[in-house]
Amino acid sequence: MTHERVSSYSHWIGGRMVAGTSGRAGDVFNPSLGVVAARVAFASETEVGAAVDAARAAFPGWAATPALKRARVLFKFKEIVEQRRGELAKLIASEHGKLVSDAAGEVTRGLEVVEFACGAPHLLKGEFSDNVGTGVDTYSLRQPVGVAAGITPFNFPAMVPLWMFPVALACGNSFVLKPSERDPGPGLLLAQWLAEAGLPPGVFNVVNGDKVAVDALLRHPEVNAVSFVGSTPIAEYVQREGVAHGKRVQALGGAKNHLVMLPDADTDQVCDALLGAAYGSAGERCMAISVAVAVGDATADRLVSTLSTRVRSLRIDHSQNGDADMGPLITAAHRAKVVDYIGAGVAEGARLVVDGRGHKVAGHDNGFFLGGSLFDSVTPAMKIYREEIFGPVLVVLRVPTLAAAVKLVNSHEYANGTAVFTRDGAAAREFVQAIEVGMVGVNVPIPVPMAFFSFGGWRRSSFSDHAMHGPEGVRFYTRLKTVTSRWLPAPGGKGAGTAEFVMPTMK
């Protein structure tokens, strides 16, 4: 499989491409052209079972492979992705619709997790204490959980899988990926590159599909861990079903990320931040800023006046245009959903300062394009504030004080990411301490942690005991084993015949 002129996608099982046999399939669009570019096979429960069987069969050998050798496979994989990142970025852009430059950034952020996972020999080191009792030592091991599954969203078809499987593989697990059926190409391409890097057959598998495939993974008795990124209703479902079937689960859900602008913040700098954070990738990011909270009416007036001019001048074009700021949305259905949200905002009384509906791109009349939209005078009761829109729509709320801004953010059901823009260090520290959100930026609009930290939100943005990648990822993909060891004397030697019937304590 290459990324050019592919007419159909199937599955990757046991180290090779396997044709779908379920008789069900879905469309993969080119969002810039608005046409069907390929078909993707939807896996049956039997086909998912075959992928899990392959992963289970490969697991013992991979788990027994020294961490150093596992890391060398990942090093080789990293080299391949680095050498061919342009190919992967073009494939992402053609199926998702984001700009090639944006897709290249996605690949880079995914590679950072591979780089982190290459440190497997260090990451998996346990702890040791000698002589915790006379002649007794205690040490810990971190061992793989078994077969792990990843269920990933359409908006980052390379980066989110790369948040999951490199850490899982480095820890000695085998893996089954179920990518979004809307852009399945990148997952299959990464599978091929893993095989080229020397990963044994069956250690990494890809099954494409819909809810049938998801449910099969959640219920399969040989799947030990499930990682998910997507909407909150599905994250909640994945967590509930996975736990009910005895699995450990990471399930990251939706977001409504706020940027709080204090009166001392520079208006142009805030507008620069908001343009990229709200409208980059057409707003189809779980860490997109979709709410601007202005402290004081004067602050809000400055912000809306400057920002509205810049939103109107956004350069919107097909994904291959290197001079564009934003490409299309992923499907016509998703564009229609975002348009409905804009209509709802108008109906509820918000002031539509910039209306992105009806935007057309010359030569791409059928593309799934939508211009940037900007609302002012939004209230917390409005649908466009309460719900995740996942499109190029930014809403502005006005509050009188920093305390009111913190209360607003902390009252929202989503708590993925947030940011504050200010030149006042004390105010920034107050915000960081008081805010109840998983990831916080100070003058950084999209505070996605680096790979050696961990990614995860709070409240209804995450249904997980462990965040993704970084140290939390290692803990999720391993089980702790603690060993207490004593070497006994020869039979008949000192200590023989001293059975104890009380609670053992160290002496």
Short mmCIF file of C-alpha atoms in Angstrom, two decimals:
data_model
loop_
_atom_site.label_atom_id
_atom_site.label_comp_id
_atom_site.label_asym_id
_atom_site.label_seq_id
_atom_site.Cartn_x
_atom_site.Cartn_y
_atom_site.Cartn_z
CA MET A 1 0.00 0.00 0.00
CA THR A 2 1.23 3.50 -0.84
CA HIS A 3 -0.55 6.79 -0.30
CA GLU A 4 -1.08 7.43 -4.01
CA ARG A 5 -4.17 6.31 -5.93
CA VAL A 6 -5.31 3.82 -3.31
CA SER A 7 -8.85 2.72 -4.11
CA SER A 8 -9.44 0.50 -1.08
CA TYR A 9 -8.11 -0.15 2.39
CA SER A 10 -8.27 -3.42 4.31
CA HIS A 11 -6.56 -4.66 7.49
CA TRP A 12 -3.03 -5.42 8.72
CA ILE A 13 -2.96 -8.70 10.64
CA GLY A 14 0.00 -10.92 11.50
CA GLY A 15 2.50 -8.79 9.59
CA ARG A 16 0.67 -8.53 6.27
CA MET A 17 -2.24 -6.86 4.53
CA VAL A 18 -5.41 -8.95 4.80
CA ALA A 19 -8.47 -8.34 2.63
CA GLY A 20 -11.74 -7.63 4.39
CA THR A 21 -14.33 -10.40 4.33
CA SER A 22 -17.30 -8.86 6.18
CA GLY A 23 -18.90 -7.44 3.05
CA ARG A 24 -19.24 -4.04 4.77
CA ALA A 25 -17.24 -0.93 3.89
CA GLY A 26 -17.26 2.86 4.14
CA ASP A 27 -16.23 5.87 2.09
CA VAL A 28 -12.96 7.76 2.55
CA PHE A 29 -13.24 11.29 1.18
CA ASN A 30 -10.81 13.83 -0.18
CA PRO A 31 -12.23 16.80 1.77
CA SER A 32 -10.62 19.41 -0.48
CA LEU A 33 -12.39 18.02 -3.54
CA GLY A 34 -15.49 16.69 -1.83
CA VAL A 35 -15.23 13.34 -3.59
CA VAL A 36 -14.87 9.74 -2.50
CA ALA A 37 -11.20 8.86 -2.80
CA ALA A 38 -11.26 5.28 -1.49
CA ARG A 39 -13.28 2.62 0.28
CA VAL A 40 -12.30 1.07 3.60
CA ALA A 41 -13.31 -2.42 4.70
CA PHE A 42 -15.17 -2.66 8.01
CA ALA A 43 -14.00 -5.55 10.17
CA SER A 44 -16.36 -8.17 11.52
CA GLU A 45 -16.05 -9.56 15.04
CA THR A 46 -14.30 -12.57 13.53
CA GLU A 47 -11.71 -10.38 11.80
CA VAL A 48 -11.07 -8.45 15.00
CA GLY A 49 -10.64 -11.80 16.73
CA ALA A 50 -8.04 -12.80 14.15
CA ALA A 51 -6.06 -9.61 14.87
CA VAL A 52 -6.24 -10.20 18.62
CA ASP A 53 -5.20 -13.84 18.14
CA ALA A 54 -2.17 -12.69 16.14
CA ALA A 55 -1.27 -10.20 18.86
CA ARG A 56 -1.72 -12.77 21.61
CA ALA A 57 0.46 -15.30 19.78
CA ALA A 58 3.23 -12.72 19.25
CA PHE A 59 3.11 -11.36 22.80
CA PRO A 60 5.26 -13.92 24.70
CA GLY A 61 8.19 -13.62 22.33
CA TRP A 62 8.04 -9.83 22.22
CA ALA A 63 7.67 -9.54 26.00
CA ALA A 64 10.72 -11.77 26.44
CA THR A 65 12.77 -9.63 24.04
CA PRO A 66 15.18 -7.45 26.02
CA ALA A 67 14.01 -3.86 26.35
CA LEU A 68 17.21 -2.73 24.61
CA LYS A 69 16.34 -4.76 21.50
CA ARG A 70 12.76 -3.50 21.52
CA ALA A 71 14.14 0.04 21.68
CA ARG A 72 16.36 -0.63 18.67
CA VAL A 73 13.31 -1.56 16.59
CA LEU A 74 11.70 1.71 17.64
CA PHE A 75 14.90 3.61 16.78
CA LYS A 76 14.77 2.14 13.28
CA PHE A 77 11.07 2.97 12.99
CA LYS A 78 11.83 6.53 14.05
CA GLU A 79 14.45 6.82 11.29
CA ILE A 80 11.98 5.58 8.67
CA VAL A 81 9.27 8.04 9.75
CA GLU A 82 11.77 10.90 9.79
CA GLN A 83 12.96 10.05 6.29
CA ARG A 84 9.43 9.75 4.90
CA ARG A 85 7.53 12.28 6.98
CA GLY A 86 6.60 14.19 3.83
CA GLU A 87 4.84 11.13 2.42
CA LEU A 88 2.93 10.62 5.65
CA ALA A 89 1.97 14.31 5.89
CA LYS A 90 0.57 14.34 2.36
CA LEU A 91 -1.47 11.25 3.09
CA ILE A 92 -2.90 12.80 6.27
CA ALA A 93 -3.75 16.01 4.42
CA SER A 94 -5.45 14.19 1.55
CA GLU A 95 -7.76 12.20 3.84
CA HIS A 96 -8.30 14.61 6.73
CA GLY A 97 -8.18 17.94 4.92
CA LYS A 98 -5.71 19.73 7.19
CA LEU A 99 -2.85 21.57 5.53
CA VAL A 100 0.26 19.59 4.67
CA SER A 101 2.28 21.89 6.93
CA ASP A 102 -0.10 21.20 9.80
CA ALA A 103 0.07 17.46 9.09
CA ALA A 104 3.86 17.66 9.18
CA GLY A 105 3.62 19.21 12.64
CA GLU A 106 1.36 16.34 13.70
CA VAL A 107 3.99 13.84 12.57
CA THR A 108 6.69 15.68 14.51
CA ARG A 109 4.66 15.62 17.73
CA GLY A 110 4.05 11.90 17.24
CA LEU A 111 7.75 11.28 16.65
CA GLU A 112 8.50 12.89 20.00
CA VAL A 113 6.65 10.04 21.69
CA VAL A 114 8.65 7.50 19.67
CA GLU A 115 11.82 9.24 20.87
CA PHE A 116 10.58 8.97 24.46
CA ALA A 117 9.72 5.28 24.01
CA CYS A 118 13.22 4.58 22.68
CA GLY A 119 14.33 5.05 26.28
CA ALA A 120 12.64 1.76 27.24
CA PRO A 121 15.69 0.33 29.05
CA HIS A 122 15.65 3.30 31.41
CA LEU A 123 11.86 3.72 31.60
CA LEU A 124 11.37 0.13 32.75
CA LYS A 125 13.95 0.13 35.52
CA GLY A 126 12.48 -1.01 38.82
CA GLU A 127 13.50 -0.16 42.37
CA PHE A 128 15.72 -2.16 44.74
CA SER A 129 16.23 -2.04 48.49
CA ASP A 130 18.70 -4.42 50.06
CA ASN A 131 18.39 -5.75 53.59
CA VAL A 132 14.88 -4.49 54.28
CA GLY A 133 15.01 -7.17 56.96
CA THR A 134 17.92 -9.35 58.02
CA GLY A 135 18.98 -11.15 54.86
CA VAL A 136 15.87 -9.98 52.97
CA ASP A 137 15.86 -7.81 49.83
CA THR A 138 12.89 -6.21 48.03
CA TYR A 139 12.73 -5.10 44.42
CA SER A 140 10.07 -4.13 41.88
CA LEU A 141 9.50 -5.01 38.24
CA ARG A 142 7.31 -3.33 35.62
CA GLN A 143 6.01 -6.00 33.25
CA PRO A 144 3.77 -5.74 30.17
CA VAL A 145 0.02 -6.17 30.49
CA GLY A 146 -0.41 -8.29 27.32
CA VAL A 147 -2.49 -7.27 24.30
CA ALA A 148 -3.30 -3.55 24.18
CA ALA A 149 -5.79 -1.92 21.82
CA GLY A 150 -5.95 1.67 20.58
CA ILE A 151 -9.11 3.31 19.25
CA THR A 152 -8.18 6.62 17.66
CA PRO A 153 -9.99 9.68 16.20
CA PHE A 154 -10.06 11.22 12.74
CA ASN A 155 -8.47 14.55 13.68
CA PHE A 156 -4.97 13.17 14.34
CA PRO A 157 -4.71 9.91 12.35
CA ALA A 158 -0.95 9.63 12.95
CA MET A 159 -0.19 11.55 16.14
CA VAL A 160 -2.75 9.95 18.45
CA PRO A 161 -1.82 6.37 17.46
CA LEU A 162 1.78 7.44 18.03
CA TRP A 163 0.80 8.58 21.51
CA MET A 164 -0.19 5.00 22.24
CA PHE A 165 1.58 2.16 20.47
CA PRO A 166 5.27 3.22 20.77
CA VAL A 167 4.98 3.25 24.58
CA ALA A 168 2.95 0.02 24.58
CA LEU A 169 5.50 -1.73 22.33
CA ALA A 170 8.47 -0.39 24.29
CA CYS A 171 6.94 -1.89 27.44
CA GLY A 172 6.71 -5.32 25.77
CA ASN A 173 3.02 -5.43 24.82
CA SER A 174 1.52 -6.37 21.48
CA PHE A 175 -1.02 -3.99 19.95
CA VAL A 176 -4.20 -3.79 17.87
CA LEU A 177 -5.03 -0.38 16.37
CA LYS A 178 -8.57 0.58 15.31
CA PRO A 179 -8.12 3.93 13.54
CA SER A 180 -10.92 6.22 12.47
CA GLU A 181 -12.71 4.88 9.41
CA ARG A 182 -12.68 8.42 7.99
CA ASP A 183 -8.89 8.50 7.43
CA PRO A 184 -7.49 4.96 7.75
CA GLY A 185 -4.47 5.35 5.47
CA PRO A 186 -1.89 6.65 7.98
CA GLY A 187 -2.42 3.76 10.42
CA LEU A 188 -1.81 1.18 7.71
CA LEU A 189 1.25 3.03 6.47
CA LEU A 190 2.73 3.12 9.97
CA ALA A 191 2.11 -0.64 10.24
CA GLN A 192 4.16 -1.24 7.12
CA TRP A 193 6.98 0.92 8.41
CA LEU A 194 7.03 -0.92 11.73
CA ALA A 195 7.41 -4.20 9.87
CA GLU A 196 10.21 -2.68 7.80
CA ALA A 197 11.91 -1.60 11.04
CA GLY A 198 12.02 -5.22 12.17
CA LEU A 199 8.96 -5.55 14.38
CA PRO A 200 7.99 -9.25 14.48
CA PRO A 201 4.73 -10.22 12.73
CA GLY A 202 1.67 -9.99 14.93
CA VAL A 203 3.12 -7.56 17.45
CA PHE A 204 1.28 -4.69 15.73
CA ASN A 205 -2.04 -5.10 13.90
CA VAL A 206 -4.61 -2.77 12.34
CA VAL A 207 -8.33 -3.44 11.98
CA ASN A 208 -10.49 -0.86 10.27
CA GLY A 209 -14.16 -0.48 10.96
CA ASP A 210 -16.97 1.03 12.96
CA LYS A 211 -18.79 0.26 16.21
CA VAL A 212 -18.71 -3.47 15.46
CA ALA A 213 -14.92 -3.43 15.63
CA VAL A 214 -14.89 -1.20 18.73
CA ASP A 215 -17.27 -3.47 20.61
CA ALA A 216 -15.34 -6.56 19.58
CA LEU A 217 -12.16 -5.10 21.06
CA LEU A 218 -13.89 -3.98 24.25
CA ARG A 219 -15.38 -7.42 24.84
CA HIS A 220 -12.59 -9.69 23.66
CA PRO A 221 -11.24 -11.63 26.67
CA GLU A 222 -7.65 -11.53 25.37
CA VAL A 223 -7.49 -7.72 25.15
CA ASN A 224 -6.00 -6.50 28.42
CA ALA A 225 -5.86 -2.72 27.98
CA VAL A 226 -7.71 -0.18 25.82
CA SER A 227 -6.71 3.38 24.97
CA PHE A 228 -9.23 5.73 23.39
CA VAL A 229 -9.41 9.35 22.20
CA GLY A 230 -12.66 10.82 20.87
CA SER A 231 -15.91 12.42 21.97
CA THR A 232 -17.05 12.34 25.59
CA PRO A 233 -20.14 10.13 25.06
CA ILE A 234 -18.01 7.48 23.34
CA ALA A 235 -15.17 7.86 25.86
CA GLU A 236 -17.65 7.23 28.64
CA TYR A 237 -18.99 4.19 26.78
CA VAL A 238 -15.50 2.80 26.16
CA GLN A 239 -14.56 3.22 29.80
CA ARG A 240 -17.74 1.60 31.06
CA GLU A 241 -17.65 -1.35 28.64
CA GLY A 242 -13.91 -1.89 28.96
CA VAL A 243 -13.96 -1.97 32.76
CA ALA A 244 -17.04 -4.22 32.74
CA HIS A 245 -15.01 -6.71 30.71
CA GLY A 246 -12.01 -6.60 33.04
CA LYS A 247 -9.73 -4.25 31.11
CA ARG A 248 -7.70 -1.28 32.19
CA VAL A 249 -8.84 1.75 30.20
CA GLN A 250 -7.58 5.15 29.11
CA ALA A 251 -10.49 7.10 27.59
CA LEU A 252 -9.99 10.75 26.66
CA GLY A 253 -13.10 12.70 25.65
CA GLY A 254 -14.20 16.12 24.48
CA ALA A 255 -13.13 19.63 25.32
CA LYS A 256 -14.19 23.24 25.51
CA ASN A 257 -10.89 24.99 26.02
CA HIS A 258 -10.88 28.57 27.34
CA LEU A 259 -8.27 31.28 26.79
CA VAL A 260 -8.53 33.96 29.47
CA MET A 261 -7.31 37.41 28.45
CA LEU A 262 -6.45 39.79 31.30
CA PRO A 263 -6.54 43.58 30.75
CA ASP A 264 -2.74 43.88 30.69
CA ALA A 265 -2.30 41.34 27.88
CA ASP A 266 -1.13 42.58 24.49
CA THR A 267 -4.08 42.47 22.09
CA ASP A 268 -2.07 41.59 18.99
CA GLN A 269 -0.29 38.75 20.79
CA VAL A 270 -3.59 37.34 22.03
CA CYS A 271 -5.09 37.57 18.54
CA ASP A 272 -2.08 35.77 17.08
CA ALA A 273 -2.57 33.02 19.64
CA LEU A 274 -6.32 32.76 19.08
CA LEU A 275 -6.11 32.65 15.30
CA GLY A 276 -3.88 29.60 15.32
CA ALA A 277 -5.47 27.92 18.32
CA ALA A 278 -9.10 28.42 17.28
CA TYR A 279 -8.90 28.15 13.49
CA GLY A 280 -5.87 25.96 12.85
CA SER A 281 -6.87 22.59 11.38
CA ALA A 282 -10.37 24.13 10.96
CA GLY A 283 -10.84 23.85 14.72
CA GLU A 284 -10.80 20.05 14.60
CA ARG A 285 -8.47 19.65 17.59
CA CYS A 286 -9.27 18.46 21.09
CA MET A 287 -6.90 21.16 22.34
CA ALA A 288 -8.29 23.94 20.12
CA ILE A 289 -9.25 27.14 21.91
CA SER A 290 -12.97 27.54 21.27
CA VAL A 291 -13.75 30.09 24.01
CA ALA A 292 -12.09 33.46 24.62
CA VAL A 293 -12.84 34.91 28.06
CA ALA A 294 -12.14 38.64 28.22
CA VAL A 295 -11.77 40.19 31.66
CA GLY A 296 -13.55 43.55 31.41
CA ASP A 297 -15.63 45.05 28.64
CA ALA A 298 -12.79 47.29 27.47
CA THR A 299 -10.59 44.21 27.06
CA ALA A 300 -13.34 42.43 25.14
CA ASP A 301 -13.97 45.40 22.86
CA ARG A 302 -10.27 45.59 21.92
CA LEU A 303 -10.10 41.86 21.35
CA VAL A 304 -13.22 41.56 19.18
CA SER A 305 -12.37 44.64 17.11
CA THR A 306 -8.89 43.40 16.23
CA LEU A 307 -9.76 39.73 15.98
CA SER A 308 -12.77 40.15 13.69
CA THR A 309 -10.64 41.83 11.02
CA ARG A 310 -8.11 39.05 11.13
CA VAL A 311 -10.71 36.25 11.08
CA ARG A 312 -12.24 37.75 7.93
CA SER A 313 -8.82 37.69 6.27
CA LEU A 314 -8.06 34.01 6.99
CA ARG A 315 -6.68 32.29 3.90
CA ILE A 316 -8.77 29.17 3.38
CA ASP A 317 -7.83 26.76 0.61
CA HIS A 318 -7.19 23.13 -0.28
CA SER A 319 -4.88 21.12 1.93
CA GLN A 320 -1.94 21.13 -0.47
CA ASN A 321 -1.72 24.96 -0.61
CA GLY A 322 1.32 25.93 1.40
CA ASP A 323 0.17 29.56 1.70
CA ALA A 324 -3.20 28.78 3.28
CA ASP A 325 -4.09 29.16 6.95
CA MET A 326 -6.85 26.58 7.06
CA GLY A 327 -8.24 23.75 4.96
CA PRO A 328 -11.65 22.06 4.79
CA LEU A 329 -13.51 20.05 7.39
CA ILE A 330 -13.32 16.28 7.13
CA THR A 331 -16.81 15.47 5.75
CA ALA A 332 -19.89 17.23 4.44
CA ALA A 333 -21.86 15.82 7.38
CA HIS A 334 -19.47 17.34 9.89
CA ARG A 335 -19.54 20.69 8.08
CA ALA A 336 -23.35 20.63 8.23
CA LYS A 337 -23.18 19.96 11.97
CA VAL A 338 -20.92 22.96 12.54
CA VAL A 339 -23.19 25.15 10.37
CA ASP A 340 -26.11 24.09 12.55
CA TYR A 341 -24.22 25.26 15.64
CA ILE A 342 -23.69 28.68 14.06
CA GLY A 343 -27.41 28.90 13.38
CA ALA A 344 -28.16 27.89 16.97
CA GLY A 345 -25.90 30.65 18.28
CA VAL A 346 -27.73 33.26 16.25
CA ALA A 347 -31.10 31.89 17.39
CA GLU A 348 -30.05 32.08 21.04
CA GLY A 349 -29.09 35.74 20.74
CA ALA A 350 -25.31 35.69 20.46
CA ARG A 351 -23.85 38.37 18.19
CA LEU A 352 -22.36 36.78 15.06
CA VAL A 353 -19.48 39.14 14.33
CA VAL A 354 -17.97 37.06 11.52
CA ASP A 355 -20.08 34.51 9.60
CA GLY A 356 -18.09 31.74 7.91
CA ARG A 357 -21.07 30.04 6.31
CA GLY A 358 -21.15 29.91 2.55
CA HIS A 359 -17.39 30.15 2.09
CA LYS A 360 -16.25 28.85 -1.31
CA VAL A 361 -12.81 28.04 -2.67
CA ALA A 362 -12.29 28.64 -6.36
CA GLY A 363 -11.77 25.41 -8.24
CA HIS A 364 -12.93 23.34 -5.25
CA ASP A 365 -16.64 24.05 -5.25
CA ASN A 366 -17.51 20.66 -3.81
CA GLY A 367 -14.92 20.77 -1.02
CA PHE A 368 -16.04 20.73 2.61
CA PHE A 369 -14.98 24.30 3.33
CA LEU A 370 -16.25 26.63 6.02
CA GLY A 371 -14.95 30.07 6.84
CA GLY A 372 -13.95 31.16 10.30
CA SER A 373 -16.82 32.35 12.51
CA LEU A 374 -16.67 34.62 15.57
CA PHE A 375 -19.38 35.20 18.19
CA ASP A 376 -19.52 37.93 20.82
CA SER A 377 -21.94 38.45 23.73
CA VAL A 378 -22.15 34.72 24.42
CA THR A 379 -23.54 33.51 27.74
CA PRO A 380 -22.83 30.29 29.66
CA ALA A 381 -26.37 29.01 29.02
CA MET A 382 -25.97 29.01 25.24
CA LYS A 383 -25.48 25.77 23.32
CA ILE A 384 -22.48 27.18 21.44
CA TYR A 385 -20.75 27.63 24.80
CA ARG A 386 -21.83 24.43 26.51
CA GLU A 387 -21.11 21.94 23.71
CA GLU A 388 -18.00 21.02 21.76
CA ILE A 389 -18.42 22.32 18.21
CA PHE A 390 -15.17 20.94 16.75
CA GLY A 391 -15.03 23.46 13.94
CA PRO A 392 -13.72 26.95 13.11
CA VAL A 393 -16.02 28.76 15.54
CA LEU A 394 -14.74 30.95 18.40
CA VAL A 395 -17.06 32.39 21.06
CA VAL A 396 -16.24 35.37 23.27
CA LEU A 397 -17.55 35.68 26.83
CA ARG A 398 -17.14 38.77 29.01
CA VAL A 399 -16.45 38.60 32.76
CA PRO A 400 -15.61 41.38 35.24
CA THR A 401 -12.67 39.81 37.13
CA LEU A 402 -10.04 37.09 37.07
CA ALA A 403 -11.94 35.31 39.85
CA ALA A 404 -15.06 35.29 37.69
CA ALA A 405 -13.04 33.86 34.78
CA VAL A 406 -11.69 31.06 36.98
CA LYS A 407 -15.18 30.29 38.25
CA LEU A 408 -16.50 30.15 34.67
CA VAL A 409 -13.79 27.74 33.51
CA ASN A 410 -14.12 25.54 36.60
CA SER A 411 -17.90 25.32 36.13
CA HIS A 412 -17.74 23.81 32.64
CA GLU A 413 -18.20 20.06 32.30
CA TYR A 414 -15.07 19.80 30.12
CA ALA A 415 -11.63 20.38 31.61
CA ASN A 416 -9.09 19.39 28.98
CA GLY A 417 -6.95 22.49 28.46
CA THR A 418 -6.96 26.20 29.24
CA ALA A 419 -4.67 29.21 28.96
CA VAL A 420 -4.21 32.64 30.50
CA PHE A 421 -2.58 35.59 28.75
CA THR A 422 -1.10 38.25 31.00
CA ARG A 423 2.12 40.06 31.86
CA ASP A 424 1.35 39.85 35.57
CA GLY A 425 3.26 36.95 37.14
CA ALA A 426 1.21 36.97 40.33
CA ALA A 427 -2.05 36.80 38.37
CA ALA A 428 -0.70 33.96 36.24
CA ARG A 429 0.32 32.01 39.34
CA GLU A 430 -3.08 32.60 40.93
CA PHE A 431 -4.74 31.25 37.76
CA VAL A 432 -2.53 28.15 37.62
CA GLN A 433 -3.18 27.33 41.26
CA ALA A 434 -6.95 27.91 41.19
CA ILE A 435 -7.89 26.45 37.83
CA GLU A 436 -9.31 22.90 37.80
CA VAL A 437 -8.15 21.76 34.36
CA GLY A 438 -5.73 19.04 33.34
CA MET A 439 -3.41 21.07 31.06
CA VAL A 440 -2.70 24.77 31.56
CA GLY A 441 -0.85 27.30 29.44
CA VAL A 442 0.60 30.62 30.58
CA ASN A 443 0.89 32.74 27.45
CA VAL A 444 0.82 29.43 25.55
CA PRO A 445 -2.52 28.88 23.80
CA ILE A 446 -2.33 25.12 23.19
CA PRO A 447 -0.50 23.61 26.18
CA VAL A 448 0.00 20.08 24.85
CA PRO A 449 2.75 18.59 27.04
CA MET A 450 5.96 17.30 25.54
CA ALA A 451 6.24 13.54 25.18
CA PHE A 452 8.25 13.09 28.38
CA PHE A 453 5.34 14.57 30.33
CA SER A 454 1.79 13.17 30.09
CA PHE A 455 -1.40 14.29 28.33
CA GLY A 456 -4.83 14.24 29.94
CA GLY A 457 -7.77 16.33 31.05
CA TRP A 458 -10.08 16.40 34.07
CA ARG A 459 -13.81 16.03 34.68
CA ARG A 460 -15.72 14.87 31.59
CA SER A 461 -12.70 15.29 29.35
CA SER A 462 -11.11 12.11 30.67
CA PHE A 463 -12.31 8.79 32.01
CA SER A 464 -8.93 7.39 32.93
CA ASP A 465 -6.74 6.52 35.86
CA HIS A 466 -3.64 7.28 33.81
CA ALA A 467 -2.89 10.05 31.30
CA MET A 468 -1.28 9.32 27.93
CA HIS A 469 2.40 9.00 27.01
CA GLY A 470 5.21 10.08 29.29
CA PRO A 471 5.58 8.41 32.71
CA GLU A 472 1.82 7.88 32.99
CA GLY A 473 1.83 5.96 29.70
CA VAL A 474 4.53 3.62 31.00
CA ARG A 475 2.51 2.97 34.14
CA PHE A 476 -0.63 2.29 32.10
CA TYR A 477 1.03 -0.25 29.80
CA THR A 478 2.81 -2.13 32.60
CA ARG A 479 1.87 -3.99 35.77
CA LEU A 480 3.84 -3.56 38.97
CA LYS A 481 5.34 -6.69 40.49
CA THR A 482 7.09 -6.44 43.86
CA VAL A 483 9.45 -9.23 44.94
CA THR A 484 10.62 -9.90 48.52
CA SER A 485 13.58 -12.30 48.46
CA ARG A 486 15.58 -14.25 51.03
CA TRP A 487 18.16 -16.96 50.38
CA LEU A 488 17.68 -19.78 52.85
CA PRO A 489 20.50 -21.68 54.55
CA ALA A 490 21.25 -25.28 53.66
CA PRO A 491 18.83 -27.87 55.10
CA GLY A 492 19.48 -28.41 58.80
CA GLY A 493 21.38 -25.18 59.11
CA LYS A 494 20.66 -22.12 61.26
CA GLY A 495 17.00 -21.10 61.17
CA ALA A 496 15.54 -24.54 60.55
CA GLY A 497 12.44 -25.55 62.52
CA THR A 498 11.37 -22.03 63.44
CA ALA A 499 7.87 -21.83 62.03
CA GLU A 500 6.05 -18.62 62.92
CA PHE A 501 2.28 -18.25 63.24
CA VAL A 502 2.01 -14.47 63.75
CA MET A 503 1.80 -11.74 61.14
CA PRO A 504 5.28 -11.67 59.57
CA THR A 505 7.37 -8.59 60.32
CA MET A 506 10.90 -7.72 59.35
CA LYS A 507 13.55 -8.38 61.98
#
